[in-house]
Amino acid sequence: MRLSTTYDRGRPVISFEVFPPKTDEGLENLMVELAKLKQFHPAFISVTYGAGGSNQARSIQVIERVQKLGLIPLPHFTCVGSDKEFILAFTKQIEAMGIHNIVALRGDPPKDRTNYRPEHNVFAYASELVEFLRKNTTLEIAVAGYPEVHPAAESAGKDLDALVKKVNAGASVIITQLFYDNQVYYELVRNLRDRGVTVPVVPGVLPLIAQSQIDRVQALSGTKFPKVFLNELEACGTNVEAFRKAGIRFAIAQIKDLLANGAPGIHLYPFNQAAAVTEVLSALSL
Ligand code: FAD
């Protein structure tokens, strides 16, 4: 599978993101969940990567298991703190596994380094990683986009410049951070097209199904929930089932709207659990 041709199919492309579980039991559970998600014929399963390579071995394990399941893995890679030799060792390893694509990310600097400056031979931004991968590997490259602007960006304009730079450096697909207000996605796409960027911009969607997810999702993404959605969730009070149903209903409507307005596919964040996205995708019958 080459990323650049995945979105030429003329029908919505479904993909999922998973994260490497900490334990062997977690890994086995993830495989059970992924086996359930196979019914939706995902184009790929993207596998996250810990900043600084903290869980690299586990990422590789998940990538291998995804392949064994007959699905196509799309490894993420974060370059923060990694020198060029380390990056090449990782890319060689995945290329030897028959992988043709990668999500190239900078990642987050360590939390105790507030004025983080990369050391010699280490990239400061994902655009530099993209350029390096383009020159030194045959991998096709996806990058991250932020419809609500990256939290550390100097301004919305500078963040857009940074995204355009990643594409100009050689990325052929943009996968977005999750969001709940589709207008922010449409605006990002419009701004990119105005700048001459033509690559697919794939929206990231996370069905919100539990009160406890709200803080986690906001910490992860800084997303703002639309007032109507918040009101609906609030009206559920402590009724767990009502909350879940409202979240699923919202995700179905969100995806319908995205696809009706030209999104090339949907990248779903199942949080390693199949149930919620299964409910959402079954209702959509794509
Ligand atoms: P960049 O594109 O380099 O941007 C980082 C910041 O620098 C932004 O604020 C940008 O505006 C700014 N910037 C970029 N270039 C310049 C420049 N030349 N001058 C000034 N400012 C600049 N994290 C993980 O740890 N593991 C994962 O697997 C992972 N997967 C992700 C997948 C997706 C789809 C998304 C949306 C995010 C993911 N993240 C992951 C989170 C990501 O690592 C963080 O958001 C990180 O802070 C930024 O990474 P980036 O690749 O977007 O960085």
Coordinates of C-alpha atoms and ligand atoms in Angstrom, one line a residue:
M1 CA 0.0 0.0 0.0
R2 CA 1.3 3.4 -1.0
L3 CA -0.3 6.2 1.0
S4 CA -0.6 8.6 -2.0
T5 CA -2.8 6.2 -3.9
T6 CA -4.9 5.0 -1.0
Y7 CA -7.1 8.1 -1.2
D8 CA -7.7 7.7 -5.0
R9 CA -10.4 5.0 -4.6
G10 CA -13.4 7.3 -5.0
R11 CA -14.9 6.0 -1.8
P12 CA -14.3 6.9 1.8
V13 CA -11.1 5.4 3.2
I14 CA -11.4 4.1 6.8
S15 CA -8.4 3.8 9.0
F16 CA -7.7 3.4 12.7
E17 CA -5.0 4.5 15.2
V18 CA -3.8 2.3 18.0
F19 CA -1.2 2.8 20.7
P20 CA 1.2 0.1 21.9
P21 CA -0.2 -1.4 25.2
K22 CA 2.2 -1.5 28.2
T23 CA 1.7 -5.2 29.0
D24 CA 1.6 -8.5 27.1
E25 CA -2.0 -8.9 28.2
G26 CA -2.8 -5.5 26.8
L27 CA -1.2 -6.5 23.5
E28 CA -3.4 -9.7 23.3
N29 CA -6.5 -7.6 24.0
L30 CA -5.6 -5.1 21.3
M31 CA -5.3 -7.9 18.8
V32 CA -8.8 -9.2 19.7
E33 CA -10.2 -5.7 19.3
L34 CA -8.4 -5.2 15.9
A35 CA -9.7 -8.5 14.7
K36 CA -13.2 -7.1 15.3
L37 CA -12.4 -3.9 13.4
K38 CA -11.2 -5.9 10.3
Q39 CA -14.8 -6.1 9.1
F40 CA -14.6 -2.4 8.2
H41 CA -11.7 -3.1 5.7
P42 CA -9.4 -0.4 7.1
A43 CA -6.8 0.9 4.6
F44 CA -4.2 0.9 7.4
I45 CA -3.8 0.8 11.2
S46 CA -1.6 3.6 12.4
V47 CA 0.6 2.7 15.4
T48 CA 1.7 5.5 17.7
Y49 CA 5.3 5.9 18.9
G50 CA 6.5 7.2 22.3
A51 CA 8.5 10.4 22.2
G52 CA 12.3 9.6 22.4
G53 CA 11.7 6.0 21.4
S54 CA 10.4 5.1 24.9
N55 CA 8.2 2.3 23.6
Q56 CA 9.9 1.5 20.3
A57 CA 10.2 -2.2 20.9
R58 CA 6.5 -2.4 21.7
S59 CA 5.6 -0.4 18.6
I60 CA 7.5 -2.8 16.5
Q61 CA 5.7 -5.7 18.2
V62 CA 2.3 -4.2 17.5
I63 CA 3.4 -3.5 13.8
E64 CA 4.3 -7.1 13.4
R65 CA 1.1 -8.4 14.9
V66 CA -1.0 -6.1 12.8
Q67 CA 0.8 -7.5 9.7
K68 CA 0.1 -11.1 11.0
L69 CA -3.6 -10.2 11.3
G70 CA -3.6 -9.4 7.6
L71 CA -3.8 -5.6 8.1
I72 CA -1.5 -2.9 6.9
P73 CA 0.4 -1.0 9.7
L74 CA 1.3 2.6 9.3
P75 CA 4.1 3.3 11.9
H76 CA 4.3 6.7 13.5
F77 CA 7.8 8.0 14.3
T78 CA 8.6 11.0 16.6
C79 CA 12.1 12.5 16.1
V80 CA 12.4 14.5 19.3
G81 CA 15.7 13.6 21.0
S82 CA 16.7 11.1 18.2
D83 CA 19.8 11.6 16.1
K84 CA 20.0 10.8 12.4
E85 CA 21.6 7.4 12.9
F86 CA 18.9 6.3 15.3
I87 CA 16.2 7.5 12.8
L88 CA 17.9 5.6 10.0
A89 CA 18.1 2.5 12.1
F90 CA 14.4 2.6 12.7
T91 CA 13.4 3.3 9.1
K92 CA 15.7 0.5 7.9
Q93 CA 14.0 -1.8 10.3
I94 CA 10.5 -1.0 9.2
E95 CA 11.5 -1.0 5.5
A96 CA 12.9 -4.5 6.0
M97 CA 9.5 -5.5 7.4
G98 CA 7.9 -4.6 4.0
I99 CA 6.5 -1.2 5.2
H100 CA 6.2 1.6 2.7
N101 CA 4.8 4.5 4.7
I102 CA 5.4 6.4 7.9
V103 CA 3.8 9.2 9.9
A104 CA 6.6 11.7 10.5
L105 CA 6.3 13.7 13.7
R106 CA 8.4 15.8 15.9
G107 CA 6.7 14.6 19.1
D108 CA 6.6 16.5 22.4
P109 CA 9.9 17.5 24.2
P110 CA 10.3 16.1 27.7
K111 CA 8.0 17.9 30.2
D112 CA 10.9 18.9 32.4
R113 CA 12.6 20.8 29.5
T114 CA 10.6 24.0 29.3
N115 CA 13.1 25.8 27.0
Y116 CA 13.9 22.7 25.0
R117 CA 16.5 23.2 22.3
P118 CA 17.4 20.1 20.2
E119 CA 21.0 18.9 20.5
H120 CA 23.4 18.8 17.6
N121 CA 22.3 16.3 14.9
V122 CA 18.7 16.3 16.2
F123 CA 15.8 17.9 14.3
A124 CA 13.8 20.8 15.8
Y125 CA 10.7 20.3 13.7
A126 CA 8.8 17.6 11.8
S127 CA 9.5 19.4 8.5
E128 CA 13.2 18.6 8.9
L129 CA 12.4 15.0 9.6
V130 CA 10.2 14.8 6.4
E131 CA 13.0 16.3 4.3
F132 CA 15.5 13.8 5.8
L133 CA 13.2 10.8 5.2
R134 CA 12.5 11.9 1.7
K135 CA 16.2 12.0 0.9
N136 CA 17.3 8.9 2.8
T137 CA 14.4 6.4 2.5
T138 CA 11.8 5.3 0.0
L139 CA 9.0 5.7 2.6
E140 CA 5.9 7.7 1.7
I141 CA 5.2 10.2 4.4
A142 CA 2.1 11.4 6.3
V143 CA 2.2 14.4 8.7
A144 CA 0.1 15.8 11.5
G145 CA -2.3 18.7 11.0
Y146 CA -4.0 20.8 13.7
P147 CA -7.4 22.2 12.7
E148 CA -7.5 24.0 16.1
V149 CA -3.8 25.1 15.8
H150 CA -1.0 23.3 17.6
P151 CA -0.9 24.3 21.3
A152 CA 2.7 25.5 21.1
A153 CA 2.4 27.4 17.8
E154 CA 3.3 31.1 17.8
S155 CA 0.1 31.9 15.9
A156 CA -2.4 30.2 13.6
G157 CA -0.7 31.6 10.6
K158 CA 2.7 30.3 11.7
D159 CA 1.2 26.9 12.3
L160 CA -0.3 26.8 8.8
D161 CA 3.2 27.8 7.4
A162 CA 4.7 24.9 9.4
L163 CA 2.1 22.5 7.9
V164 CA 2.7 23.8 4.3
K165 CA 6.4 23.4 4.9
K166 CA 6.0 19.7 5.9
V167 CA 4.1 19.0 2.6
N168 CA 6.6 21.0 0.5
A169 CA 9.3 18.9 2.2
G170 CA 7.7 15.8 0.8
A171 CA 4.6 14.7 2.8
S172 CA 1.9 13.2 0.7
V173 CA -1.0 13.0 3.3
I174 CA -2.1 15.1 6.3
I175 CA -3.8 13.3 9.2
T176 CA -5.5 15.7 11.6
Q177 CA -5.7 16.0 15.3
L178 CA -9.2 15.0 16.6
F179 CA -11.8 17.8 16.7
Y180 CA -15.6 18.1 17.3
D181 CA -16.4 21.2 15.3
N182 CA -16.2 20.4 11.6
Q183 CA -15.9 24.0 10.7
V184 CA -12.3 24.1 12.0
Y185 CA -11.5 21.2 9.6
Y186 CA -13.1 22.9 6.7
E187 CA -11.2 26.1 7.4
L188 CA -7.9 24.2 7.6
V189 CA -8.6 22.5 4.2
R190 CA -9.6 25.9 2.6
N191 CA -6.5 27.5 3.9
L192 CA -4.3 24.7 2.6
R193 CA -5.9 24.8 -0.8
D194 CA -5.5 28.5 -0.9
R195 CA -1.8 27.9 -0.4
G196 CA -1.7 25.5 -3.3
V197 CA -1.5 22.3 -1.1
T198 CA -3.5 19.5 -2.8
V199 CA -2.7 16.4 -0.7
P200 CA -5.5 14.6 1.1
V201 CA -6.4 16.0 4.5
V202 CA -7.8 13.1 6.6
P203 CA -9.9 14.1 9.6
G204 CA -9.2 12.4 12.9
V205 CA -12.4 11.5 14.8
L206 CA -12.7 10.2 18.3
P207 CA -16.2 9.1 19.4
L208 CA -16.5 10.5 22.9
I209 CA -18.4 7.9 25.0
A210 CA -17.7 8.5 28.6
Q211 CA -17.5 11.6 30.9
S212 CA -14.1 10.4 32.0
Q213 CA -12.7 10.9 28.5
I214 CA -13.5 14.6 28.4
D215 CA -10.4 15.7 30.4
R216 CA -8.1 13.2 28.6
V217 CA -9.3 14.3 25.2
Q218 CA -8.8 17.9 26.0
A219 CA -5.4 17.3 27.5
L220 CA -4.4 15.4 24.4
S221 CA -5.7 17.8 21.8
G222 CA -6.8 21.1 23.4
T223 CA -10.0 20.7 21.4
K224 CA -13.1 22.8 22.1
F225 CA -16.5 21.0 22.2
P226 CA -19.3 22.7 20.3
K227 CA -21.9 24.2 22.8
V228 CA -24.8 22.1 21.4
F229 CA -22.8 18.9 22.0
L230 CA -21.8 20.0 25.5
N231 CA -25.4 20.8 26.3
E232 CA -26.4 17.4 25.1
L233 CA -23.7 15.7 27.2
E234 CA -24.6 17.8 30.3
A235 CA -28.3 16.8 29.9
C236 CA -27.2 13.2 30.4
G237 CA -26.2 13.9 33.9
T238 CA -24.8 10.7 35.5
N239 CA -26.6 8.4 33.1
V240 CA -23.6 6.6 31.6
E241 CA -25.6 4.9 28.9
A242 CA -27.3 8.1 27.8
F243 CA -23.8 9.8 27.6
R244 CA -22.5 7.0 25.5
K245 CA -25.5 7.1 23.1
A246 CA -25.1 10.9 22.8
G247 CA -21.4 10.5 21.9
I248 CA -22.1 7.8 19.3
R249 CA -24.9 9.9 17.8
F250 CA -22.6 12.9 17.6
A251 CA -19.8 10.9 15.9
I252 CA -22.2 9.4 13.3
A253 CA -23.5 12.9 12.5
Q254 CA -20.0 14.4 12.4
I255 CA -18.6 11.7 10.0
K256 CA -21.7 12.0 7.7
D257 CA -21.1 15.7 7.5
L258 CA -17.4 15.4 6.9
L259 CA -17.9 12.8 4.1
A260 CA -20.7 14.8 2.5
N261 CA -18.4 17.8 2.4
G262 CA -15.5 16.1 0.7
A263 CA -13.3 14.5 3.4
P264 CA -11.3 11.7 1.6
G265 CA -11.8 9.3 4.5
I266 CA -11.9 9.1 8.3
H267 CA -9.1 8.3 10.6
L268 CA -10.7 6.9 13.8
Y269 CA -9.2 6.9 17.3
P270 CA -10.7 3.9 19.0
F271 CA -8.5 4.1 22.1
N272 CA -7.7 0.4 21.5
Q273 CA -11.3 -0.6 21.9
A274 CA -13.5 -1.7 19.0
A275 CA -17.0 -1.3 20.5
A276 CA -17.7 2.5 20.0
V277 CA -16.2 2.8 16.5
T278 CA -18.0 -0.4 15.5
E279 CA -21.3 1.1 16.6
V280 CA -20.5 4.3 14.7
L281 CA -19.3 2.6 11.5
S282 CA -22.1 0.1 11.5
A283 CA -24.7 2.9 11.6
L284 CA -22.9 4.6 8.6
S285 CA -22.7 1.5 6.4
L286 CA -20.0 3.0 4.2
Ligands
FAD1 P1 5.8 20.1 14.1 O1 5.1 20.0 12.8 O2 7.3 20.2 14.0 O3 5.2 21.3 14.9 C1 5.5 21.5 16.3 C2 5.3 22.9 16.7 O4 6.3 23.7 16.1 C3 4.0 23.6 16.2 O5 3.6 24.5 17.2 C4 4.4 24.3 14.9 O6 3.6 25.4 14.6 C5 5.8 24.7 15.3 N1 6.7 24.9 14.1 C6 6.9 23.9 13.2 N2 7.9 24.4 12.3 C7 8.3 25.6 12.8 C8 9.3 26.5 12.3 N3 10.1 26.3 11.3 N4 9.4 27.7 13.1 C9 8.7 27.9 14.2 N5 7.7 27.0 14.6 C10 7.6 25.9 13.9 N6 2.9 12.2 19.6 C11 3.7 11.1 19.9 O7 4.4 11.2 20.9 N7 3.6 9.9 19.3 C12 2.7 9.7 18.2 O8 2.7 8.6 17.7 C13 1.9 10.8 17.8 N8 1.1 10.7 16.8 C14 0.3 11.8 16.4 C15 -0.5 11.6 15.3 C16 -1.3 12.7 14.8 C17 -2.2 12.5 13.7 C18 -1.3 13.9 15.5 C19 -2.2 15.1 15.1 C20 -0.4 14.1 16.6 C21 0.4 13.0 17.0 N9 1.3 13.1 18.1 C22 2.0 12.1 18.5 C23 1.4 14.4 18.8 C24 2.6 15.3 18.3 O9 3.8 14.6 18.4 C25 2.7 16.6 19.0 O10 1.5 17.4 18.7 C26 4.0 17.4 18.8 O11 4.0 18.4 19.8 C27 4.1 18.1 17.5 O12 4.5 17.2 16.5 P2 4.4 17.6 14.9 O13 5.0 16.5 14.2 O14 3.1 18.1 14.6 O15 5.5 18.8 15.0

